[in-house]
């Protein structure tokens, strides 16, 4: 039981609850994803309803900060487990809460209160690539170090249709045979509908290293919108005989936004792929005939090559 590393690399133990709630030892083969429906790490009643880990979006740095509450192979407490039914928390399950919301009504209320999506909070059905890649990196680690399959249900319903008797919640028999990744909405004996319509296919693509950067090529219409006459910023490189000598302030901001989105999507793929590579180093070293140092050196060489490609692409843009 409890083979493999128990603490996700980089996770903080600032909210560690295993001493108060020791739980049961497991050999995890399922990961359940939740959303907290809040904008900060919950107190979880001192651990009484805590998952194994919580991912807090660090939006300015475009990354997830992870907090671990129990060992990966230790039963957590974020699922309802009714007497006389089927095991939930203790059925070889590790659980991760994603700080943010999957509820469109909550998003609307937060925006109305002055909070900005993707600046002050994450609405997970529309999560940016860097956030999805952060979830994927954790799942890639769970796969490489604990054998959790990178697969899951095809249907991830939008909230609130995902709550209650939603048509995607597993029967006891299906749940007991399930291996892979699912949401709170899929677990029997439970009524919650989180994490809603999260882009599970893209998360899996990042985890497997197959996600592709979305096409950000500018259309002719985009270019025409950029070169307008409403600007006050002189364009010293303009040929006034052929193009507008001014750059509109909105145009400059839009150019920066597009470049930032290109970089974000490229880096998201690199982060997830590099995490998947790093997670497999230990597994390969066990039976692949190579030392961990040799595998790590190869992985670092691949990462350097990928970063060189990114730098070349940015210079082209």
PDB file of C-alpha atoms in Angstrom:
ATOM      1  CA  UNK A   1       0.000   0.000   0.000  1.00  0.00           C
ATOM      2  CA  UNK A   2       0.982   3.662  -0.463  1.00  0.00           C
ATOM      3  CA  UNK A   3       3.726   3.052  -3.021  1.00  0.00           C
ATOM      4  CA  UNK A   4       5.339   6.034  -4.681  1.00  0.00           C
ATOM      5  CA  UNK A   5       5.852   9.649  -3.554  1.00  0.00           C
ATOM      6  CA  UNK A   6       3.077  11.025  -1.371  1.00  0.00           C
ATOM      7  CA  UNK A   7       3.614  14.794  -1.663  1.00  0.00           C
ATOM      8  CA  UNK A   8       3.069  16.500  -5.000  1.00  0.00           C
ATOM      9  CA  UNK A   9       6.309  18.350  -5.888  1.00  0.00           C
ATOM     10  CA  UNK A  10       6.160  21.977  -4.787  1.00  0.00           C
ATOM     11  CA  UNK A  11       2.949  21.577  -2.753  1.00  0.00           C
ATOM     12  CA  UNK A  12       2.732  23.518   0.524  1.00  0.00           C
ATOM     13  CA  UNK A  13       1.784  21.717   3.746  1.00  0.00           C
ATOM     14  CA  UNK A  14       0.583  24.938   5.371  1.00  0.00           C
ATOM     15  CA  UNK A  15      -2.894  23.411   5.672  1.00  0.00           C
ATOM     16  CA  UNK A  16      -2.005  19.870   6.724  1.00  0.00           C
ATOM     17  CA  UNK A  17      -4.873  17.908   8.304  1.00  0.00           C
ATOM     18  CA  UNK A  18      -3.637  14.315   8.405  1.00  0.00           C
ATOM     19  CA  UNK A  19      -2.708  14.580  12.064  1.00  0.00           C
ATOM     20  CA  UNK A  20      -6.291  15.446  13.014  1.00  0.00           C
ATOM     21  CA  UNK A  21      -7.878  13.075  10.474  1.00  0.00           C
ATOM     22  CA  UNK A  22      -5.499  10.151   9.791  1.00  0.00           C
ATOM     23  CA  UNK A  23      -7.846   8.476   7.298  1.00  0.00           C
ATOM     24  CA  UNK A  24      -7.241   5.143   5.597  1.00  0.00           C
ATOM     25  CA  UNK A  25      -4.197   3.979   3.641  1.00  0.00           C
ATOM     26  CA  UNK A  26      -4.999   3.364  -0.030  1.00  0.00           C
ATOM     27  CA  UNK A  27      -3.366   2.570  -3.350  1.00  0.00           C
ATOM     28  CA  UNK A  28      -4.952   5.338  -5.438  1.00  0.00           C
ATOM     29  CA  UNK A  29      -6.246   4.574  -8.932  1.00  0.00           C
ATOM     30  CA  UNK A  30      -8.862   7.370  -9.177  1.00  0.00           C
ATOM     31  CA  UNK A  31      -8.579  11.163  -8.988  1.00  0.00           C
ATOM     32  CA  UNK A  32     -11.741  13.211  -8.355  1.00  0.00           C
ATOM     33  CA  UNK A  33     -11.763  16.890  -9.375  1.00  0.00           C
ATOM     34  CA  UNK A  34     -13.822  19.474  -7.462  1.00  0.00           C
ATOM     35  CA  UNK A  35     -14.268  23.247  -7.510  1.00  0.00           C
ATOM     36  CA  UNK A  36     -14.305  25.141  -4.213  1.00  0.00           C
ATOM     37  CA  UNK A  37     -16.890  27.755  -5.289  1.00  0.00           C
ATOM     38  CA  UNK A  38     -14.792  30.409  -3.594  1.00  0.00           C
ATOM     39  CA  UNK A  39     -11.802  32.626  -4.389  1.00  0.00           C
ATOM     40  CA  UNK A  40      -9.380  31.463  -1.685  1.00  0.00           C
ATOM     41  CA  UNK A  41      -8.234  28.228  -0.047  1.00  0.00           C
ATOM     42  CA  UNK A  42     -11.114  27.061   2.181  1.00  0.00           C
ATOM     43  CA  UNK A  43     -10.661  26.197   5.845  1.00  0.00           C
ATOM     44  CA  UNK A  44     -12.516  22.906   5.256  1.00  0.00           C
ATOM     45  CA  UNK A  45     -13.739  22.965   8.859  1.00  0.00           C
ATOM     46  CA  UNK A  46     -10.233  22.319  10.100  1.00  0.00           C
ATOM     47  CA  UNK A  47      -9.925  19.367   7.757  1.00  0.00           C
ATOM     48  CA  UNK A  48     -13.320  17.739   8.335  1.00  0.00           C
ATOM     49  CA  UNK A  49     -14.284  18.151   4.657  1.00  0.00           C
ATOM     50  CA  UNK A  50     -10.858  18.536   3.051  1.00  0.00           C
ATOM     51  CA  UNK A  51      -9.581  16.933  -0.174  1.00  0.00           C
ATOM     52  CA  UNK A  52      -6.039  15.651  -0.614  1.00  0.00           C
ATOM     53  CA  UNK A  53      -4.920  18.806  -2.408  1.00  0.00           C
ATOM     54  CA  UNK A  54      -6.163  22.279  -3.293  1.00  0.00           C
ATOM     55  CA  UNK A  55      -4.995  24.229  -6.351  1.00  0.00           C
ATOM     56  CA  UNK A  56      -5.063  28.022  -5.913  1.00  0.00           C
ATOM     57  CA  UNK A  57      -4.689  29.992  -9.165  1.00  0.00           C
ATOM     58  CA  UNK A  58      -1.815  32.485  -8.966  1.00  0.00           C
ATOM     59  CA  UNK A  59      -3.249  34.575 -11.770  1.00  0.00           C
ATOM     60  CA  UNK A  60      -0.515  37.248 -12.045  1.00  0.00           C
ATOM     61  CA  UNK A  61       2.121  34.506 -12.440  1.00  0.00           C
ATOM     62  CA  UNK A  62      -0.170  32.287 -14.538  1.00  0.00           C
ATOM     63  CA  UNK A  63       0.355  29.151 -12.488  1.00  0.00           C
ATOM     64  CA  UNK A  64      -1.357  27.018  -9.844  1.00  0.00           C
ATOM     65  CA  UNK A  65      -0.118  27.042  -6.256  1.00  0.00           C
ATOM     66  CA  UNK A  66      -0.779  23.665  -4.658  1.00  0.00           C
ATOM     67  CA  UNK A  67      -1.620  22.990  -1.008  1.00  0.00           C
ATOM     68  CA  UNK A  68      -1.590  19.424   0.261  1.00  0.00           C
ATOM     69  CA  UNK A  69      -3.786  18.339   3.165  1.00  0.00           C
ATOM     70  CA  UNK A  70      -3.290  14.554   3.210  1.00  0.00           C
ATOM     71  CA  UNK A  71      -0.854  12.109   1.608  1.00  0.00           C
ATOM     72  CA  UNK A  72      -1.784  11.262  -1.969  1.00  0.00           C
ATOM     73  CA  UNK A  73      -2.533   7.654  -0.961  1.00  0.00           C
ATOM     74  CA  UNK A  74      -4.548   8.614   2.120  1.00  0.00           C
ATOM     75  CA  UNK A  75      -8.353   8.862   2.132  1.00  0.00           C
ATOM     76  CA  UNK A  76      -9.658  12.436   2.162  1.00  0.00           C
ATOM     77  CA  UNK A  77     -13.039  13.797   3.238  1.00  0.00           C
ATOM     78  CA  UNK A  78     -14.560  15.889   0.419  1.00  0.00           C
ATOM     79  CA  UNK A  79     -17.160  13.329  -0.731  1.00  0.00           C
ATOM     80  CA  UNK A  80     -20.404  12.223   0.872  1.00  0.00           C
ATOM     81  CA  UNK A  81     -20.096   8.597   2.015  1.00  0.00           C
ATOM     82  CA  UNK A  82     -23.459   7.286   3.225  1.00  0.00           C
ATOM     83  CA  UNK A  83     -23.755   4.344   5.649  1.00  0.00           C
ATOM     84  CA  UNK A  84     -24.753   1.076   4.037  1.00  0.00           C
ATOM     85  CA  UNK A  85     -24.014   2.244   0.496  1.00  0.00           C
ATOM     86  CA  UNK A  86     -20.825   2.249  -1.534  1.00  0.00           C
ATOM     87  CA  UNK A  87     -17.400   3.525  -0.477  1.00  0.00           C
ATOM     88  CA  UNK A  88     -16.496   6.915  -1.918  1.00  0.00           C
ATOM     89  CA  UNK A  89     -13.688   8.706  -0.043  1.00  0.00           C
ATOM     90  CA  UNK A  90     -12.025   5.395   0.821  1.00  0.00           C
ATOM     91  CA  UNK A  91     -12.247   3.580  -2.534  1.00  0.00           C
ATOM     92  CA  UNK A  92      -8.620   4.219  -3.618  1.00  0.00           C
ATOM     93  CA  UNK A  93      -9.530   7.827  -4.406  1.00  0.00           C
ATOM     94  CA  UNK A  94      -7.391  10.973  -4.238  1.00  0.00           C
ATOM     95  CA  UNK A  95      -9.176  14.311  -4.506  1.00  0.00           C
ATOM     96  CA  UNK A  96      -8.198  17.759  -5.785  1.00  0.00           C
ATOM     97  CA  UNK A  97     -10.167  20.981  -5.253  1.00  0.00           C
ATOM     98  CA  UNK A  98      -9.718  23.806  -7.783  1.00  0.00           C
ATOM     99  CA  UNK A  99     -10.226  27.257  -6.281  1.00  0.00           C
ATOM    100  CA  UNK A 100     -12.822  29.138  -8.312  1.00  0.00           C
ATOM    101  CA  UNK A 101     -16.317  28.414  -9.585  1.00  0.00           C
ATOM    102  CA  UNK A 102     -18.143  26.303 -12.157  1.00  0.00           C
ATOM    103  CA  UNK A 103     -21.483  28.032 -11.495  1.00  0.00           C
ATOM    104  CA  UNK A 104     -22.461  30.722 -14.053  1.00  0.00           C
ATOM    105  CA  UNK A 105     -24.684  32.397 -11.433  1.00  0.00           C
ATOM    106  CA  UNK A 106     -21.723  32.671  -9.042  1.00  0.00           C
ATOM    107  CA  UNK A 107     -19.557  34.074 -11.820  1.00  0.00           C
ATOM    108  CA  UNK A 108     -22.218  36.677 -12.596  1.00  0.00           C
ATOM    109  CA  UNK A 109     -22.515  37.633  -8.924  1.00  0.00           C
ATOM    110  CA  UNK A 110     -18.750  37.992  -8.572  1.00  0.00           C
ATOM    111  CA  UNK A 111     -18.508  40.131 -11.710  1.00  0.00           C
ATOM    112  CA  UNK A 112     -21.405  42.287 -10.508  1.00  0.00           C
ATOM    113  CA  UNK A 113     -19.536  42.768  -7.222  1.00  0.00           C
ATOM    114  CA  UNK A 114     -16.534  44.095  -9.160  1.00  0.00           C
ATOM    115  CA  UNK A 115     -14.383  40.964  -9.380  1.00  0.00           C
ATOM    116  CA  UNK A 116     -12.821  40.324 -12.785  1.00  0.00           C
ATOM    117  CA  UNK A 117     -12.741  36.927 -14.469  1.00  0.00           C
ATOM    118  CA  UNK A 118      -9.193  35.698 -15.189  1.00  0.00           C
ATOM    119  CA  UNK A 119      -7.889  38.590 -13.076  1.00  0.00           C
ATOM    120  CA  UNK A 120      -9.491  38.023  -9.670  1.00  0.00           C
ATOM    121  CA  UNK A 121     -10.944  34.538 -10.138  1.00  0.00           C
ATOM    122  CA  UNK A 122     -11.164  31.543 -12.455  1.00  0.00           C
ATOM    123  CA  UNK A 123     -14.434  30.380 -13.993  1.00  0.00           C
ATOM    124  CA  UNK A 124     -13.345  26.812 -14.685  1.00  0.00           C
ATOM    125  CA  UNK A 125     -15.567  26.083 -17.711  1.00  0.00           C
ATOM    126  CA  UNK A 126     -13.656  28.917 -19.436  1.00  0.00           C
ATOM    127  CA  UNK A 127     -10.317  28.428 -17.675  1.00  0.00           C
ATOM    128  CA  UNK A 128      -7.242  29.764 -19.506  1.00  0.00           C
ATOM    129  CA  UNK A 129      -4.748  27.278 -20.893  1.00  0.00           C
ATOM    130  CA  UNK A 130      -2.163  27.912 -18.188  1.00  0.00           C
ATOM    131  CA  UNK A 131      -4.688  26.830 -15.518  1.00  0.00           C
ATOM    132  CA  UNK A 132      -5.716  23.714 -17.448  1.00  0.00           C
ATOM    133  CA  UNK A 133      -2.040  22.891 -17.986  1.00  0.00           C
ATOM    134  CA  UNK A 134      -1.473  23.179 -14.227  1.00  0.00           C
ATOM    135  CA  UNK A 135      -4.203  20.626 -13.559  1.00  0.00           C
ATOM    136  CA  UNK A 136      -2.762  18.447 -16.314  1.00  0.00           C
ATOM    137  CA  UNK A 137       0.718  18.540 -14.778  1.00  0.00           C
ATOM    138  CA  UNK A 138      -0.700  17.171 -11.511  1.00  0.00           C
ATOM    139  CA  UNK A 139      -2.581  14.420 -13.367  1.00  0.00           C
ATOM    140  CA  UNK A 140       0.541  13.533 -15.370  1.00  0.00           C
ATOM    141  CA  UNK A 141       2.399  13.121 -12.063  1.00  0.00           C
ATOM    142  CA  UNK A 142      -0.435  10.965 -10.648  1.00  0.00           C
ATOM    143  CA  UNK A 143      -0.245   8.816 -13.780  1.00  0.00           C
ATOM    144  CA  UNK A 144       3.544   8.429 -13.812  1.00  0.00           C
ATOM    145  CA  UNK A 145       4.023   7.927 -10.074  1.00  0.00           C
ATOM    146  CA  UNK A 146       0.806   6.112  -9.116  1.00  0.00           C
ATOM    147  CA  UNK A 147      -0.551   4.622 -12.319  1.00  0.00           C
ATOM    148  CA  UNK A 148      -3.781   6.649 -12.391  1.00  0.00           C
ATOM    149  CA  UNK A 149      -5.063   6.227 -15.970  1.00  0.00           C
ATOM    150  CA  UNK A 150      -5.278   9.389 -18.082  1.00  0.00           C
ATOM    151  CA  UNK A 151      -8.881   8.726 -19.005  1.00  0.00           C
ATOM    152  CA  UNK A 152     -12.323   9.562 -17.687  1.00  0.00           C
ATOM    153  CA  UNK A 153     -16.017  10.094 -18.465  1.00  0.00           C
ATOM    154  CA  UNK A 154     -16.889  11.605 -21.832  1.00  0.00           C
ATOM    155  CA  UNK A 155     -19.629  13.831 -20.442  1.00  0.00           C
ATOM    156  CA  UNK A 156     -18.776  16.757 -18.137  1.00  0.00           C
ATOM    157  CA  UNK A 157     -22.076  18.604 -17.875  1.00  0.00           C
ATOM    158  CA  UNK A 158     -22.428  22.316 -17.339  1.00  0.00           C
ATOM    159  CA  UNK A 159     -23.625  23.426 -13.924  1.00  0.00           C
ATOM    160  CA  UNK A 160     -26.420  23.425 -12.677  1.00  0.00           C
ATOM    161  CA  UNK A 161     -27.549  20.548 -14.930  1.00  0.00           C
ATOM    162  CA  UNK A 162     -24.563  18.597 -13.583  1.00  0.00           C
ATOM    163  CA  UNK A 163     -25.984  18.530 -10.046  1.00  0.00           C
ATOM    164  CA  UNK A 164     -28.264  15.899  -8.505  1.00  0.00           C
ATOM    165  CA  UNK A 165     -29.601  13.098 -10.696  1.00  0.00           C
ATOM    166  CA  UNK A 166     -27.757  14.338 -13.762  1.00  0.00           C
ATOM    167  CA  UNK A 167     -27.608  11.300 -16.033  1.00  0.00           C
ATOM    168  CA  UNK A 168     -23.803  11.040 -15.745  1.00  0.00           C
ATOM    169  CA  UNK A 169     -23.508  10.012 -12.099  1.00  0.00           C
ATOM    170  CA  UNK A 170     -22.122   6.480 -11.849  1.00  0.00           C
ATOM    171  CA  UNK A 171     -23.990   3.512 -10.458  1.00  0.00           C
ATOM    172  CA  UNK A 172     -22.410   1.704  -7.528  1.00  0.00           C
ATOM    173  CA  UNK A 173     -21.118  -1.051  -9.823  1.00  0.00           C
ATOM    174  CA  UNK A 174     -19.639   1.367 -12.378  1.00  0.00           C
ATOM    175  CA  UNK A 175     -17.996   3.396  -9.611  1.00  0.00           C
ATOM    176  CA  UNK A 176     -16.404   0.337  -8.013  1.00  0.00           C
ATOM    177  CA  UNK A 177     -14.882  -0.677 -11.370  1.00  0.00           C
ATOM    178  CA  UNK A 178     -13.837   2.846 -12.418  1.00  0.00           C
ATOM    179  CA  UNK A 179     -10.165   3.757 -12.858  1.00  0.00           C
ATOM    180  CA  UNK A 180      -9.043   7.199 -14.003  1.00  0.00           C
ATOM    181  CA  UNK A 181     -10.156  10.814 -13.511  1.00  0.00           C
ATOM    182  CA  UNK A 182     -13.690  12.036 -12.871  1.00  0.00           C
ATOM    183  CA  UNK A 183     -15.547  14.947 -11.304  1.00  0.00           C
ATOM    184  CA  UNK A 184     -17.612  15.290  -8.166  1.00  0.00           C
ATOM    185  CA  UNK A 185     -20.624  15.199 -10.525  1.00  0.00           C
ATOM    186  CA  UNK A 186     -19.822  11.581 -11.423  1.00  0.00           C
ATOM    187  CA  UNK A 187     -19.568  10.123  -7.894  1.00  0.00           C
ATOM    188  CA  UNK A 188     -22.538   8.117  -6.528  1.00  0.00           C
ATOM    189  CA  UNK A 189     -24.177   9.034  -3.203  1.00  0.00           C
ATOM    190  CA  UNK A 190     -23.297  12.673  -3.970  1.00  0.00           C
ATOM    191  CA  UNK A 191     -25.412  15.505  -5.371  1.00  0.00           C
ATOM    192  CA  UNK A 192     -22.817  18.172  -6.186  1.00  0.00           C
ATOM    193  CA  UNK A 193     -22.241  19.100  -9.840  1.00  0.00           C
ATOM    194  CA  UNK A 194     -18.687  20.457  -9.771  1.00  0.00           C
ATOM    195  CA  UNK A 195     -16.420  20.997 -11.625  1.00  0.00           C
ATOM    196  CA  UNK A 196     -19.056  21.585 -14.307  1.00  0.00           C
ATOM    197  CA  UNK A 197     -18.166  21.791 -17.989  1.00  0.00           C
ATOM    198  CA  UNK A 198     -14.405  21.956 -17.480  1.00  0.00           C
ATOM    199  CA  UNK A 199     -12.458  21.292 -20.697  1.00  0.00           C
ATOM    200  CA  UNK A 200     -11.468  17.750 -19.763  1.00  0.00           C
ATOM    201  CA  UNK A 201     -10.325  16.819 -23.273  1.00  0.00           C
ATOM    202  CA  UNK A 202      -7.834  19.697 -23.309  1.00  0.00           C
ATOM    203  CA  UNK A 203      -6.592  18.804 -19.828  1.00  0.00           C
ATOM    204  CA  UNK A 204      -5.927  15.245 -21.020  1.00  0.00           C
ATOM    205  CA  UNK A 205      -4.188  16.561 -24.134  1.00  0.00           C
ATOM    206  CA  UNK A 206      -1.861  18.642 -21.967  1.00  0.00           C
ATOM    207  CA  UNK A 207      -1.273  15.710 -19.597  1.00  0.00           C
ATOM    208  CA  UNK A 208      -0.358  13.443 -22.512  1.00  0.00           C
ATOM    209  CA  UNK A 209       1.767  16.113 -24.195  1.00  0.00           C
ATOM    210  CA  UNK A 210      -0.454  16.250 -27.292  1.00  0.00           C
ATOM    211  CA  UNK A 211      -2.073  19.679 -26.846  1.00  0.00           C
ATOM    212  CA  UNK A 212      -1.429  22.054 -29.711  1.00  0.00           C
ATOM    213  CA  UNK A 213      -1.245  25.822 -29.528  1.00  0.00           C
ATOM    214  CA  UNK A 214      -4.497  27.309 -30.778  1.00  0.00           C
ATOM    215  CA  UNK A 215      -4.189  29.187 -34.048  1.00  0.00           C
ATOM    216  CA  UNK A 216      -3.683  32.869 -33.323  1.00  0.00           C
ATOM    217  CA  UNK A 217      -3.033  33.922 -36.938  1.00  0.00           C
ATOM    218  CA  UNK A 218      -4.385  37.398 -37.660  1.00  0.00           C
ATOM    219  CA  UNK A 219      -7.077  37.743 -40.293  1.00  0.00           C
ATOM    220  CA  UNK A 220      -7.209  40.555 -42.867  1.00  0.00           C
ATOM    221  CA  UNK A 221     -10.069  42.028 -40.833  1.00  0.00           C
ATOM    222  CA  UNK A 222      -7.859  42.055 -37.731  1.00  0.00           C
ATOM    223  CA  UNK A 223      -5.115  43.910 -39.593  1.00  0.00           C
ATOM    224  CA  UNK A 224      -7.556  46.507 -40.931  1.00  0.00           C
ATOM    225  CA  UNK A 225      -8.860  47.120 -37.415  1.00  0.00           C
ATOM    226  CA  UNK A 226      -5.318  47.674 -36.167  1.00  0.00           C
ATOM    227  CA  UNK A 227      -4.450  50.460 -38.605  1.00  0.00           C
ATOM    228  CA  UNK A 228      -7.099  53.064 -37.856  1.00  0.00           C
ATOM    229  CA  UNK A 229      -7.152  56.858 -37.694  1.00  0.00           C
ATOM    230  CA  UNK A 230      -8.346  57.265 -34.110  1.00  0.00           C
ATOM    231  CA  UNK A 231      -4.894  57.145 -32.552  1.00  0.00           C
ATOM    232  CA  UNK A 232      -2.640  59.768 -31.113  1.00  0.00           C
ATOM    233  CA  UNK A 233       0.558  57.713 -30.862  1.00  0.00           C
ATOM    234  CA  UNK A 234       2.928  58.407 -33.715  1.00  0.00           C
ATOM    235  CA  UNK A 235       4.201  55.396 -35.613  1.00  0.00           C
ATOM    236  CA  UNK A 236       7.797  56.291 -36.544  1.00  0.00           C
ATOM    237  CA  UNK A 237       8.111  53.253 -38.826  1.00  0.00           C
ATOM    238  CA  UNK A 238       5.064  54.045 -40.955  1.00  0.00           C
ATOM    239  CA  UNK A 239       5.339  54.824 -44.619  1.00  0.00           C
ATOM    240  CA  UNK A 240       2.677  57.546 -44.706  1.00  0.00           C
ATOM    241  CA  UNK A 241       2.185  57.039 -48.399  1.00  0.00           C
ATOM    242  CA  UNK A 242       1.040  53.488 -47.814  1.00  0.00           C
ATOM    243  CA  UNK A 243      -0.199  53.212 -44.244  1.00  0.00           C
ATOM    244  CA  UNK A 244      -1.597  55.181 -41.359  1.00  0.00           C
ATOM    245  CA  UNK A 245       1.103  57.163 -39.493  1.00  0.00           C
ATOM    246  CA  UNK A 246      -0.660  56.623 -36.174  1.00  0.00           C
ATOM    247  CA  UNK A 247      -1.273  53.637 -33.905  1.00  0.00           C
ATOM    248  CA  UNK A 248      -4.509  53.727 -31.972  1.00  0.00           C
ATOM    249  CA  UNK A 249      -4.083  53.122 -28.224  1.00  0.00           C
ATOM    250  CA  UNK A 250      -6.607  50.290 -28.423  1.00  0.00           C
ATOM    251  CA  UNK A 251      -4.614  48.796 -31.262  1.00  0.00           C
ATOM    252  CA  UNK A 252      -1.404  48.778 -29.267  1.00  0.00           C
ATOM    253  CA  UNK A 253      -3.121  47.091 -26.348  1.00  0.00           C
ATOM    254  CA  UNK A 254      -4.695  44.525 -28.670  1.00  0.00           C
ATOM    255  CA  UNK A 255      -1.294  43.731 -30.208  1.00  0.00           C
ATOM    256  CA  UNK A 256       0.150  43.160 -26.743  1.00  0.00           C
ATOM    257  CA  UNK A 257      -2.836  41.008 -25.766  1.00  0.00           C
ATOM    258  CA  UNK A 258      -2.447  38.759 -28.806  1.00  0.00           C
ATOM    259  CA  UNK A 259       1.277  38.311 -28.242  1.00  0.00           C
ATOM    260  CA  UNK A 260       0.623  37.517 -24.569  1.00  0.00           C
ATOM    261  CA  UNK A 261      -1.977  34.916 -25.490  1.00  0.00           C
ATOM    262  CA  UNK A 262       0.452  33.303 -27.926  1.00  0.00           C
ATOM    263  CA  UNK A 263       3.140  33.122 -25.255  1.00  0.00           C
ATOM    264  CA  UNK A 264       0.683  31.829 -22.631  1.00  0.00           C
ATOM    265  CA  UNK A 265      -0.569  29.012 -24.834  1.00  0.00           C
ATOM    266  CA  UNK A 266       2.932  27.999 -25.856  1.00  0.00           C
ATOM    267  CA  UNK A 267       4.224  28.085 -22.293  1.00  0.00           C
ATOM    268  CA  UNK A 268       1.190  26.169 -21.036  1.00  0.00           C
ATOM    269  CA  UNK A 269       2.018  23.330 -23.375  1.00  0.00           C
ATOM    270  CA  UNK A 270       5.690  23.433 -22.382  1.00  0.00           C
ATOM    271  CA  UNK A 271       4.855  23.433 -18.658  1.00  0.00           C
ATOM    272  CA  UNK A 272       2.538  20.450 -18.932  1.00  0.00           C
ATOM    273  CA  UNK A 273       4.872  18.520 -21.215  1.00  0.00           C
ATOM    274  CA  UNK A 274       7.892  19.208 -19.017  1.00  0.00           C
ATOM    275  CA  UNK A 275       5.939  18.122 -15.940  1.00  0.00           C
ATOM    276  CA  UNK A 276       4.968  14.890 -17.645  1.00  0.00           C
ATOM    277  CA  UNK A 277       8.614  14.283 -18.613  1.00  0.00           C
ATOM    278  CA  UNK A 278       9.855  14.949 -15.096  1.00  0.00           C
ATOM    279  CA  UNK A 279       7.187  12.721 -13.589  1.00  0.00           C
ATOM    280  CA  UNK A 280       8.312   9.756 -15.688  1.00  0.00           C
ATOM    281  CA  UNK A 281      11.991  10.023 -14.736  1.00  0.00           C
ATOM    282  CA  UNK A 282      11.607   7.989 -11.568  1.00  0.00           C
ATOM    283  CA  UNK A 283       9.451   5.362 -13.254  1.00  0.00           C
ATOM    284  CA  UNK A 284      11.902   4.906 -16.133  1.00  0.00           C
ATOM    285  CA  UNK A 285      14.863   4.706 -13.769  1.00  0.00           C
ATOM    286  CA  UNK A 286      13.280   1.755 -11.964  1.00  0.00           C
ATOM    287  CA  UNK A 287      13.380  -0.636 -14.901  1.00  0.00           C
ATOM    288  CA  UNK A 288      14.687   1.097 -17.980  1.00  0.00           C
ATOM    289  CA  UNK A 289      18.390   0.357 -17.580  1.00  0.00           C
ATOM    290  CA  UNK A 290      19.220   4.046 -17.191  1.00  0.00           C
ATOM    291  CA  UNK A 291      20.084   6.039 -14.116  1.00  0.00           C
ATOM    292  CA  UNK A 292      17.833   8.846 -12.960  1.00  0.00           C
ATOM    293  CA  UNK A 293      20.644  11.317 -13.737  1.00  0.00           C
ATOM    294  CA  UNK A 294      20.911  10.091 -17.334  1.00  0.00           C
ATOM    295  CA  UNK A 295      17.165  10.344 -17.886  1.00  0.00           C
ATOM    296  CA  UNK A 296      17.011  13.778 -16.262  1.00  0.00           C
ATOM    297  CA  UNK A 297      19.835  15.009 -18.496  1.00  0.00           C
ATOM    298  CA  UNK A 298      17.919  13.874 -21.578  1.00  0.00           C
ATOM    299  CA  UNK A 299      14.740  15.528 -20.327  1.00  0.00           C
ATOM    300  CA  UNK A 300      16.549  18.803 -19.667  1.00  0.00           C
ATOM    301  CA  UNK A 301      18.039  18.705 -23.154  1.00  0.00           C
ATOM    302  CA  UNK A 302      14.550  18.329 -24.591  1.00  0.00           C
ATOM    303  CA  UNK A 303      13.279  21.213 -22.495  1.00  0.00           C
ATOM    304  CA  UNK A 304      16.126  23.457 -23.649  1.00  0.00           C
ATOM    305  CA  UNK A 305      15.347  22.617 -27.266  1.00  0.00           C
ATOM    306  CA  UNK A 306      11.684  23.459 -26.719  1.00  0.00           C
ATOM    307  CA  UNK A 307      12.572  26.806 -25.146  1.00  0.00           C
ATOM    308  CA  UNK A 308      14.900  27.578 -28.068  1.00  0.00           C
ATOM    309  CA  UNK A 309      11.974  26.941 -30.420  1.00  0.00           C
ATOM    310  CA  UNK A 310       9.775  29.271 -28.371  1.00  0.00           C
ATOM    311  CA  UNK A 311      12.412  32.002 -28.532  1.00  0.00           C
ATOM    312  CA  UNK A 312      12.690  31.629 -32.290  1.00  0.00           C
ATOM    313  CA  UNK A 313       8.913  31.836 -32.690  1.00  0.00           C
ATOM    314  CA  UNK A 314       8.704  35.004 -30.603  1.00  0.00           C
ATOM    315  CA  UNK A 315      11.427  36.615 -32.702  1.00  0.00           C
ATOM    316  CA  UNK A 316       9.450  35.770 -35.839  1.00  0.00           C
ATOM    317  CA  UNK A 317       6.308  37.366 -34.346  1.00  0.00           C
TER     318      UNK A 317
END
